[in-house]
XYZ file of C-alpha atoms in Angstrom:
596
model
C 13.257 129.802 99.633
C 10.429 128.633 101.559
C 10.322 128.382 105.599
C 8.158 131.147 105.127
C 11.254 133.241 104.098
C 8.796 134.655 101.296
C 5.908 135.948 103.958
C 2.530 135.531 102.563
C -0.007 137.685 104.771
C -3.593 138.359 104.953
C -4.118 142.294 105.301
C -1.138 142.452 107.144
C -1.690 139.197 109.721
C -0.318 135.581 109.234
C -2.761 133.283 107.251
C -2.637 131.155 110.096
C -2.040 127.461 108.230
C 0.642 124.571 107.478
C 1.617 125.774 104.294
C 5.276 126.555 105.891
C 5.230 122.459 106.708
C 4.844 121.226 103.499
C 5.245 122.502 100.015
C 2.268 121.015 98.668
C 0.073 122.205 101.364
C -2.179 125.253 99.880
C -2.162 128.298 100.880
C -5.307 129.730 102.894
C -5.159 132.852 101.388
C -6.686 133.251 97.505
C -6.109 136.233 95.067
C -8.897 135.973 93.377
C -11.161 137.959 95.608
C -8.233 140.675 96.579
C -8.887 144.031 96.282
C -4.796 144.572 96.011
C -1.552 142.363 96.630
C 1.117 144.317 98.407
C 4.904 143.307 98.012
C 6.982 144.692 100.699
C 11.255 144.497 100.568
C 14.223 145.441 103.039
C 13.138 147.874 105.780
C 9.515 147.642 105.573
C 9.409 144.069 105.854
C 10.596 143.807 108.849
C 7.349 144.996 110.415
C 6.086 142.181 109.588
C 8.504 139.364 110.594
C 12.436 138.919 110.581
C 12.444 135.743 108.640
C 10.882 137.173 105.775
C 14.607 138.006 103.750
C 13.153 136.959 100.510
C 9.863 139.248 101.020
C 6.498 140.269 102.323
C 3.304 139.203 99.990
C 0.606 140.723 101.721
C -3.069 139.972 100.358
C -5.540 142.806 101.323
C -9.047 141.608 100.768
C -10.914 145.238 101.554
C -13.209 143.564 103.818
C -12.905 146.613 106.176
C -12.401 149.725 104.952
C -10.503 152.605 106.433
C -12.526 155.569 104.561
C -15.926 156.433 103.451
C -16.285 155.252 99.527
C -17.285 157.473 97.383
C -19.998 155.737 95.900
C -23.410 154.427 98.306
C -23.225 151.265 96.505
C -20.344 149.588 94.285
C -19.877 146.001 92.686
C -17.767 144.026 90.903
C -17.762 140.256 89.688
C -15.566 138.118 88.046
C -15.735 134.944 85.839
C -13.299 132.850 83.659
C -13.326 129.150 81.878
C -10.152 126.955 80.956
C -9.650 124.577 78.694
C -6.662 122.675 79.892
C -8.384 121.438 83.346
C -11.782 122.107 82.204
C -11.848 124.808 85.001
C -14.321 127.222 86.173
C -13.528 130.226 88.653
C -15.896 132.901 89.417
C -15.730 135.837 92.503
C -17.949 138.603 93.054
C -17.917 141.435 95.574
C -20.627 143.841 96.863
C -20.563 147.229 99.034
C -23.132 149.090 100.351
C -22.761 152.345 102.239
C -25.412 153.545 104.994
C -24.281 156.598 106.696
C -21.021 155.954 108.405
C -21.623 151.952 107.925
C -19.948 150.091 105.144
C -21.179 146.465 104.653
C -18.770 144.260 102.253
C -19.733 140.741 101.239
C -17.825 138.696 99.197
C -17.741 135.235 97.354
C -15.629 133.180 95.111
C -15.443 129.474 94.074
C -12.985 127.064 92.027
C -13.979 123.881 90.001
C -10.450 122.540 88.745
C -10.269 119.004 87.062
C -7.055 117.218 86.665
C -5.062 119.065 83.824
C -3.846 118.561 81.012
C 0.020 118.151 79.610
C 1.894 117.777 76.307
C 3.325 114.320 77.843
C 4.259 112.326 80.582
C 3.894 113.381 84.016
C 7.172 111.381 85.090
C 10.233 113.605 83.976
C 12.718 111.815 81.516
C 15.308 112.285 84.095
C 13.057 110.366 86.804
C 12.356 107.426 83.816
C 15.960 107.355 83.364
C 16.579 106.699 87.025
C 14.460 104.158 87.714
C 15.396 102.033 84.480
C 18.951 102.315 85.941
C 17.705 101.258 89.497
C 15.303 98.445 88.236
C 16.104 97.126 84.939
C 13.488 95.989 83.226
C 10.900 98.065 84.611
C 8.087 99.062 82.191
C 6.767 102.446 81.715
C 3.144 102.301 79.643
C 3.541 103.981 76.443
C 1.556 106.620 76.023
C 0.186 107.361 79.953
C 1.073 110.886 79.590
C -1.813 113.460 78.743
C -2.740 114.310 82.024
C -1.549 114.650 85.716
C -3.835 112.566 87.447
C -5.053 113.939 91.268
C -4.404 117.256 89.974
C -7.572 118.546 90.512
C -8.614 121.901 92.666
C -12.335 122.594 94.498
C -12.341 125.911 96.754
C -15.238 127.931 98.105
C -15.062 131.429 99.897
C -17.564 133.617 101.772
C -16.860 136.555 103.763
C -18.866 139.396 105.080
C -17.217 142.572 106.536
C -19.241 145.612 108.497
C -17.197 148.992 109.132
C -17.748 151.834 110.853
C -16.086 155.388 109.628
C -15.750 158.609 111.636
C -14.436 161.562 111.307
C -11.167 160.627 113.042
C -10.918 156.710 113.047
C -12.447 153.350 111.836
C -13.196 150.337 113.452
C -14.190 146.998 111.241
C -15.245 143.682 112.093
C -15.025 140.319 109.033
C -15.626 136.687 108.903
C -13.842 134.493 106.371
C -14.828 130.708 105.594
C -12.721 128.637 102.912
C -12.781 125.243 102.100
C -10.920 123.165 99.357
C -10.508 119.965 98.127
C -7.344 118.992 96.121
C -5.756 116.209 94.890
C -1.874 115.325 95.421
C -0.539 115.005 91.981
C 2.707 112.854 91.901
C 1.611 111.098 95.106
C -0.290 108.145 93.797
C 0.957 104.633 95.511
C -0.665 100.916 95.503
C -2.207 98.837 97.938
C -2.862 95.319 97.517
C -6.466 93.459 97.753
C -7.612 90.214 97.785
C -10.284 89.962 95.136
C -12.773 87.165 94.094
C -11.630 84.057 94.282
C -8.420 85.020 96.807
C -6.792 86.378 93.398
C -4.690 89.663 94.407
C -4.836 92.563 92.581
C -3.093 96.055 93.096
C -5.333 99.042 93.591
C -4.442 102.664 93.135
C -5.392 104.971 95.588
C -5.630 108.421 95.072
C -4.545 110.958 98.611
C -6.505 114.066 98.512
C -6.604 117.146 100.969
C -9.761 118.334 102.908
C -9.224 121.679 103.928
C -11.370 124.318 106.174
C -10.619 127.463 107.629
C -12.764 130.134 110.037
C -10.918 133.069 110.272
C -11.989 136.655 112.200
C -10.591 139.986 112.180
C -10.968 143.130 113.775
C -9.195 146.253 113.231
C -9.422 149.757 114.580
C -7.725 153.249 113.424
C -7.495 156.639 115.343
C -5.921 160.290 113.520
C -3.790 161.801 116.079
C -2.028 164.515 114.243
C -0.873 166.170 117.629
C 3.006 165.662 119.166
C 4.644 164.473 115.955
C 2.331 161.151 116.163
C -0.183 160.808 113.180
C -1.957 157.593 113.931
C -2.608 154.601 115.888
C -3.748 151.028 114.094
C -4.635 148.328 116.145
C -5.298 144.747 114.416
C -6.489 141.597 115.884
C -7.379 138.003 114.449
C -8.087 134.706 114.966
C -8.085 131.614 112.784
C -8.902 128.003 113.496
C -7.640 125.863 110.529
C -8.089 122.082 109.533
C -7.174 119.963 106.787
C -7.395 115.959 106.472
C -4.925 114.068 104.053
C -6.962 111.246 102.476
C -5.492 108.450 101.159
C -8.572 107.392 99.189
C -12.023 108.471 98.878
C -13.412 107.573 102.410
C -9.924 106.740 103.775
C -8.805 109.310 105.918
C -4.922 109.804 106.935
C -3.106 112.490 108.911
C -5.264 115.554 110.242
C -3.584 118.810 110.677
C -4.831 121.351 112.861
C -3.496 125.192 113.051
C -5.016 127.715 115.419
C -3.593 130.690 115.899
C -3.955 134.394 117.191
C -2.226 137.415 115.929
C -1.883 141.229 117.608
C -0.768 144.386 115.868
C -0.349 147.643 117.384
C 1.178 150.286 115.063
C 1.551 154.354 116.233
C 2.392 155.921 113.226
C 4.176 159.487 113.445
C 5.888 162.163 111.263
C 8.849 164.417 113.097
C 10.700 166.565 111.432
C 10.315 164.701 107.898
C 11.191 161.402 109.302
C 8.078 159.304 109.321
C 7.642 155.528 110.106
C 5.750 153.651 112.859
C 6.719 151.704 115.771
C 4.526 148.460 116.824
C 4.594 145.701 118.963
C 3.025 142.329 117.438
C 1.876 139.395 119.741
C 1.832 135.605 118.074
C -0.024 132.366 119.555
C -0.532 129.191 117.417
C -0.632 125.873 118.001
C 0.129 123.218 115.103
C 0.080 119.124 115.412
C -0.525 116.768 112.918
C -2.719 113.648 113.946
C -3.429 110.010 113.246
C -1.257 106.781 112.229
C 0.940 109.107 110.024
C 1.813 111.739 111.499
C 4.993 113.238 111.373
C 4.705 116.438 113.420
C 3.366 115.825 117.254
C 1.497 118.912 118.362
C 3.345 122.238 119.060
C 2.459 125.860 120.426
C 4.154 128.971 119.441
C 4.439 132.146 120.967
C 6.181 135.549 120.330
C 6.236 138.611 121.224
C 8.408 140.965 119.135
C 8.533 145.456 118.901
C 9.495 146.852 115.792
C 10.356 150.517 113.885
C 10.488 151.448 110.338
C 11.568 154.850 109.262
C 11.923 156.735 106.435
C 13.335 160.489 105.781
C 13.596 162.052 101.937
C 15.348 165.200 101.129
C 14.501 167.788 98.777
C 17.760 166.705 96.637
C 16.702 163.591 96.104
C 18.476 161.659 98.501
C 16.828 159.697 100.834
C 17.117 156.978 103.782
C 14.798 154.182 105.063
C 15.442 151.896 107.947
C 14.037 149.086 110.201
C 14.586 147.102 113.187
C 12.730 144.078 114.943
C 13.576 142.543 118.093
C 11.530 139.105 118.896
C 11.212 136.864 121.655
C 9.793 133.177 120.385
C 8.947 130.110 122.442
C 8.226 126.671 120.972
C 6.844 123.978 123.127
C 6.646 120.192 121.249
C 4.200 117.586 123.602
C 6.973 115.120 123.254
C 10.437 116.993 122.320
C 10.566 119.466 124.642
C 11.555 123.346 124.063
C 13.683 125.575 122.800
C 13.460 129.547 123.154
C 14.928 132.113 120.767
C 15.727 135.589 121.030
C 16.071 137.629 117.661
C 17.363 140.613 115.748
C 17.176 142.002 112.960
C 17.936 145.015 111.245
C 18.333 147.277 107.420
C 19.229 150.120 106.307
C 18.986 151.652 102.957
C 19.830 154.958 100.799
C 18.604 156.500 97.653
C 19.289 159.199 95.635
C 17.028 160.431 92.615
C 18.598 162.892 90.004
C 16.916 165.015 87.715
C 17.605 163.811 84.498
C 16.328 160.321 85.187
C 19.188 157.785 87.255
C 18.346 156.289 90.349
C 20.457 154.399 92.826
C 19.640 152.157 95.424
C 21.322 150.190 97.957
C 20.639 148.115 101.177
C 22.305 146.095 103.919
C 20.189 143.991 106.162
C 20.901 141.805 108.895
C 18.200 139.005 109.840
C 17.659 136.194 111.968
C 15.249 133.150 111.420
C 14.438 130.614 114.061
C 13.930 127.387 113.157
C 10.113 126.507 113.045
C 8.140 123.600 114.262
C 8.212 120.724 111.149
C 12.432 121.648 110.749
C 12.834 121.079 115.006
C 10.254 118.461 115.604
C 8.934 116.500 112.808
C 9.681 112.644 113.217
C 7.586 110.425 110.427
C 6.171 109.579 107.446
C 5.108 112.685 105.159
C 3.278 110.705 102.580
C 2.446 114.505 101.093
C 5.449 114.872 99.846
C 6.515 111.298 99.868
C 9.261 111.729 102.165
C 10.054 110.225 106.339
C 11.092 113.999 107.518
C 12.934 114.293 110.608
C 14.017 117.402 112.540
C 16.376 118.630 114.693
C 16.123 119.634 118.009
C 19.206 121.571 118.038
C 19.574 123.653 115.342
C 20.286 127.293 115.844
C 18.565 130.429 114.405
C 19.357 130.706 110.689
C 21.135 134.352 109.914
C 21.542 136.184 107.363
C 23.339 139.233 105.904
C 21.915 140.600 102.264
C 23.207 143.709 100.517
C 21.399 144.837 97.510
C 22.114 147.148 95.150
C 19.959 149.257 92.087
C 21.133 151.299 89.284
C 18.449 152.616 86.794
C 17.695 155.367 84.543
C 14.053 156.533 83.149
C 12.445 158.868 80.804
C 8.702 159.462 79.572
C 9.171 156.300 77.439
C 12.222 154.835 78.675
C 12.992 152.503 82.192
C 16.144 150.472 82.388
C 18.058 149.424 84.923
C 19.621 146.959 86.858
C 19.541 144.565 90.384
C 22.080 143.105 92.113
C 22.173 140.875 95.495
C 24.401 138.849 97.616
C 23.520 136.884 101.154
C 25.566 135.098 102.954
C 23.888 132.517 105.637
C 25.241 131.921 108.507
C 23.527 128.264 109.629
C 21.072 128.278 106.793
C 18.569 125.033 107.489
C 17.751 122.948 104.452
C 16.086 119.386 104.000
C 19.228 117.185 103.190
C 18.940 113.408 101.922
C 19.671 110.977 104.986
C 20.693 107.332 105.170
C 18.354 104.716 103.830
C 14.425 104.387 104.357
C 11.684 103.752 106.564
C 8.297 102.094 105.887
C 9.843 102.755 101.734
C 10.109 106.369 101.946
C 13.555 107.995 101.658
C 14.901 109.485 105.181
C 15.520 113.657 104.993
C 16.991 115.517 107.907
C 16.827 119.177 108.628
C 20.033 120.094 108.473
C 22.055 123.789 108.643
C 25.780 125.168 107.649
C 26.660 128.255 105.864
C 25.448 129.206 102.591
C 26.007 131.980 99.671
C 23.120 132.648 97.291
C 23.831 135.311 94.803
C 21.727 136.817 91.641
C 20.353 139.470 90.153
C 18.162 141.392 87.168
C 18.429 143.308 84.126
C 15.299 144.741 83.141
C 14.158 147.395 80.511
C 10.643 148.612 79.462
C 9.730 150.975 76.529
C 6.619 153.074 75.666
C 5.261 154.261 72.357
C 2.117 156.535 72.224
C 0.551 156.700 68.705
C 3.297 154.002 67.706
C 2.940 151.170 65.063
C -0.590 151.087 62.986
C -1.934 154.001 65.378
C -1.660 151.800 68.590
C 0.117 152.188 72.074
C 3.034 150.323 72.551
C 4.678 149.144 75.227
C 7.540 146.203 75.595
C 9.428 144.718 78.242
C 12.611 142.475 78.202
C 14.555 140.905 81.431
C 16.957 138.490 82.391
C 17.139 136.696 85.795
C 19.853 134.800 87.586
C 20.668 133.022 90.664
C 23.304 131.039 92.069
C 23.530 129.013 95.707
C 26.029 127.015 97.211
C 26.450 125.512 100.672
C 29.714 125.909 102.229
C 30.527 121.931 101.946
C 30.717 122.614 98.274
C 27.323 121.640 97.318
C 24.573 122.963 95.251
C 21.015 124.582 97.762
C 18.393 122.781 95.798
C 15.082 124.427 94.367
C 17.012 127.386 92.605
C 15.766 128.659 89.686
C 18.068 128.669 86.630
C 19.179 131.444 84.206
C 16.012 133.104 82.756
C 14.807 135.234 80.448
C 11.687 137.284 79.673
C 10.405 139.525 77.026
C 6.852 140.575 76.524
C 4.753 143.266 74.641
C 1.335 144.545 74.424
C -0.647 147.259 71.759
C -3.764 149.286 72.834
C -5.665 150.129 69.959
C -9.541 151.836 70.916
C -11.269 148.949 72.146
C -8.239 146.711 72.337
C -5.602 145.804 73.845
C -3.639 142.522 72.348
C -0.438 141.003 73.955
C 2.097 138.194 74.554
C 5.269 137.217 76.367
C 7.849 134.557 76.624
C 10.215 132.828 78.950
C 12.807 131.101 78.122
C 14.664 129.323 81.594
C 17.720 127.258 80.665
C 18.368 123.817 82.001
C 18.991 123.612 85.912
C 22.250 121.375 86.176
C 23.430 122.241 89.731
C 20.265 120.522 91.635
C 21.374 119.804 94.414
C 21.741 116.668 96.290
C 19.129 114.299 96.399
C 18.100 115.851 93.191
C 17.939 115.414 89.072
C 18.500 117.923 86.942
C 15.734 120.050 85.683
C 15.158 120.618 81.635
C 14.631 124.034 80.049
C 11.954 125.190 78.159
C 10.457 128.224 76.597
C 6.630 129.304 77.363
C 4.297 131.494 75.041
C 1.526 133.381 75.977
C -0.607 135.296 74.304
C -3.813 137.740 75.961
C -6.533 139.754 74.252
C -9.106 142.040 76.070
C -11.886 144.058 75.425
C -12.669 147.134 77.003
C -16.616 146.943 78.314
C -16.247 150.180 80.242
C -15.851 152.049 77.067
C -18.895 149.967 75.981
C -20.765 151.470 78.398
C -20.743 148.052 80.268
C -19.254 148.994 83.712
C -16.851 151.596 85.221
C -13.097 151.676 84.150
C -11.684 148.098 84.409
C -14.226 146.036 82.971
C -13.209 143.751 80.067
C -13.814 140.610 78.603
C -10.387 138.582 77.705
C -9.435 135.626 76.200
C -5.622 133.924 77.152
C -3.622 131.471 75.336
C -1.388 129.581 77.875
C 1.657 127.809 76.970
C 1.152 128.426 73.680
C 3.718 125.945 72.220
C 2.368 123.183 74.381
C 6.137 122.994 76.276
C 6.681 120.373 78.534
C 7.571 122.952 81.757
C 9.054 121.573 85.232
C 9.985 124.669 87.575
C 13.441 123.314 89.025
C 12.029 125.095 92.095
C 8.966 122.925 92.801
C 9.571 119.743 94.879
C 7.527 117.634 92.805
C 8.969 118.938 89.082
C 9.658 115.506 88.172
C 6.136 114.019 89.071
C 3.856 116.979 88.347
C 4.926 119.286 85.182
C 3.044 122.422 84.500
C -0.102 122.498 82.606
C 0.054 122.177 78.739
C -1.432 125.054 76.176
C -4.713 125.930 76.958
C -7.271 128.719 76.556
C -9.099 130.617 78.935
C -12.102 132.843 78.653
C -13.493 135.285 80.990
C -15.104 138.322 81.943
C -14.068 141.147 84.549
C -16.939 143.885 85.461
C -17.344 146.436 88.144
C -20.219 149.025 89.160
């Protein structure tokens, strides 16, 4: 969906970046140091932010802890190799408890080359298209093998202190990440005069420098008097930077993102019904700099209260609810402002029975305002090789979702089914405009109504002591969505008719596994777009358990993967670069997990 209509968060706080302006632009937040990743739906996200319709991901990286471990001291590293990009990743964590101190440090690194694929990184749609555009063009036989740029260098340290009482916590940590990484799909010449006054065409290669400080503190008092049960009160600050190269020593457009974020959340419990009620308090600035630039500097600030409740019966019925009223103010250096007041709202019921059914349903009202690259960008956007311009009036984007669950489960038995419809009132997409400028294709922000509807089948099955002594347990799926704008036309980036079946045996030391996905062809791309090609995608795991080795607690393993096993050529119809920059081919990967 992007627009950050999927919410990625950082225990609970923005990740403070420019991710939302570009789809090629990283992420500041990595997994690979998490101590948990959180997915939050319908009421509950909308603590969090009213945009988020498609979701909350919400990274929690344990730096400060909320209770006294168990253990005085605790560890736990991690350390894998690839074959397909000749990668290396390794992360390690440490904890040490003195009296009601906990000190947490933690590192992790990346060392991705370019990658590997089955064959060419232009898709035979694209090849097709330019032929027909420039006849006679040549394509070298036989380029294919690898997605050049594609490489990936990141490096994380972070140190956390926390002090636990009796009746609270208060923690202080200090993040720094940096990454390098290429822009696959983005290469373009430049001529030079060479010896003699001969020209010659040179490739260049863009690349993105990235750096980010970020600093939290967080605080927690027990109540437990007057209904209220706790207070939480979260503050941080990030200062983000990243530099678009267009060669080595060449740099481009600088982004900059700084940003400040305030939680307060009073939790309480009357009567059964239990929820919290916050206020959250945003200030960012974001601006893109140099000859390039397509986004002039902008500063954001909202204020917005929220509730989220939830009240379960003893006959299994239940109800859950949220509201979030905002107040957000954009000022552009050049464009001017715009202010938007916001609402939004769900409600959902559930009722459990005894002998195993479940049913859920939801209705949720949201509102989205427009944010800074969809109002004010105005230039070249050589990341995604695109002139972006936005639009100073659009309106905030709403929507209306209503969800609905059936399933049924026993000890060894979990089926069921998901169904959803929204309807958008204004949605804002990046449509094709007339012509070029400076040889990149023109794209406006534009809005109008939209449907997207889909769902899920799903079932999963255990059996204990099943085939050749092991544990068994299988899982099948199929997915499907469908969008359409209300001129008629296909939303582009939507995933196409999928399905999924996996299955794994534990046997002693063991456990051995695969899955499968087979997604059909995407036909409906949208406009501006070609059609995406199916495929199907093996892959295979095998682990070792080193806990019951005697090598670390619980957890511990050593595991080897097969990727792509059939060496597929995959493009994911909802990346913006599928037909420059496929998915990497079959490879292995080796690694170890321990913890003490």
């Amino acid at each position: 969906l992007g627009a950050e209509r999927v919410l990625v968060l950082t225990n609970g706080i923005g990740v403070v970046d420019v991710s939302a302006a570009s789809p090629d632009h990283q992420v500041a937040s990595d997994a690979i140091d998490a101590e948990r990743i959180e997915i939050l739906r319908g009421p509950a996200a909308l603590a969090y932010g009213g945009q988020a319709i498609g979701g909350v991901v919400n990274v929690i990286d344990g730096l400060i802890v909320e209770r006294l471990p168990e253990d005085g001291f605790s560890a736990d590293a991690f350390a894998a190799y690839t074959s397909v990009n000749d990668g290396t990743e390794a992360a390690g964590r440490g904890q040490f408890v003195n009296g009601p101190f906990v000190f947490t440090l933690s590192a992790s690194a990346r060392d991705l080359a370019d990658f590997d694929i089955p064959g060419e990184a232009e898709s035979a749609a694209l090849i097709a298209l330019e032929e027909a555009e420039m006849p006679g063009i040549e394509h070298e036989e036989g380029a294919g093998g690898t997605v050049e740029n594609s490489f990936v260098e990141t490096q994380s340290v972070a140190a956390g202190v926390s002090w636990v009482g009796e009746s609270g916590f208060l923690g202080l940590a200090v993040r720094q990440q940096t990454s390098t990484y290429g822009l696959p799909g983005h290469e373009h010449e430049e001529d030079h005069e060479g010896e003699g006054g001969e020209a010659h065409a040179e490739e260049e290669l863009p690349f993105i420098d990235m750096e980010q400080t970020r600093v939290d503190l967080r605080g927690g008092w027990t109540i437990d008097r007057a209904g209220l049960t706790d207070l939480i009160v979260t503050l941080s600050d990030a200062d983000y930077e990243h530099t678009e190269f267009e060669g080595p020593g060449v740099p481009g457009t600088v982004f900059k993102s700084d940003g400040t974020e305030a939680r307060v959340e009073l939790g309480h419990d009357v009567s059964g019904v239990a929820g919290a009620l916050g206020l959250q308090y945003v200030d960012k600035e974001i601006g893109a700099f140099g000859d390039e630039a397509f986004l002039t500097p902008t500063t954001t600030e909202g204020l917005a209260v929220f509730a989220y409740e939830t009240i379960d019966w003893d006959n299994g019925f239940g109800l859950e609810g949220g509201a979030r009223l905002e107040q957000l103010d954009l000022s552009n250096q050049v464009v001017g402002d715009r202010s938007f007041d916001l609402f939004s709202a769900s409600l959902g019921a559930h009722m459990h029975w005894n002998n195993g059914w479940f049913f859920g349903a939801q209705l949720a009202h949201t509102e989205r305002a427009p944010n800074e690259t969809e109002l004010f960008a105005d230039g070249p956007h050589l990341a995604t090789a695109q002139y972006e311009i936005g639009t100073y009036s659009l309106e905030p984007e709403t929507g209306l979702n209503s969800e609905v669950s059936l399933r049924w489960q026993s000890e060894t038995t979990r089926v069921g089914i998901n169904l959803f419809v929204t309807d958008f009132s204004d949605f804002i997409y990046l449509a094709p405009g007339a012509g070029e400028v400076d040889g990149l294709p023109v794209f406006v922000f534009s809005q109008q109504d939209a449907d997207f509807h889909g769902g899920e089948i799903y079932g999963e099955w255990t059996w204990h002591e099943g085939w050749a002594g092991a544990s068994w347990t299988a899982d099948a799926s199929v997915e499907f969505v469908e969008a359409e704008l209300a001129s008629g036309a296909d939303v582009p980036f939507i995933p196409p008719l999928t399905w999924n079946a996996g299955a794994e045996a534990s046997w002693r030391l063991w456990t051995i596994g695969g899955d499968v996905s087979i997604a059909a062809d995407q036909d409906d791309p949208g406009a501006g777009q070609l059609p995406t090609d199916g495929y199907v995608l093996a892959n295979l795991r095998a682990a070792l358990d080193l806990g019951e080795l005697g090598f670390g607690r619980a957890g511990s393993e050593a595991f080897l993967e097969v990727r792509n096993l059939g060496d597929e050529e995959v493009r994911y119809a909802t990346s913006v670069l599928k037909d420059t920059v496929p998915a990497p081919g079959r490879g292995a990967r080796i690694g170890v997990r321990w913890t003490y």
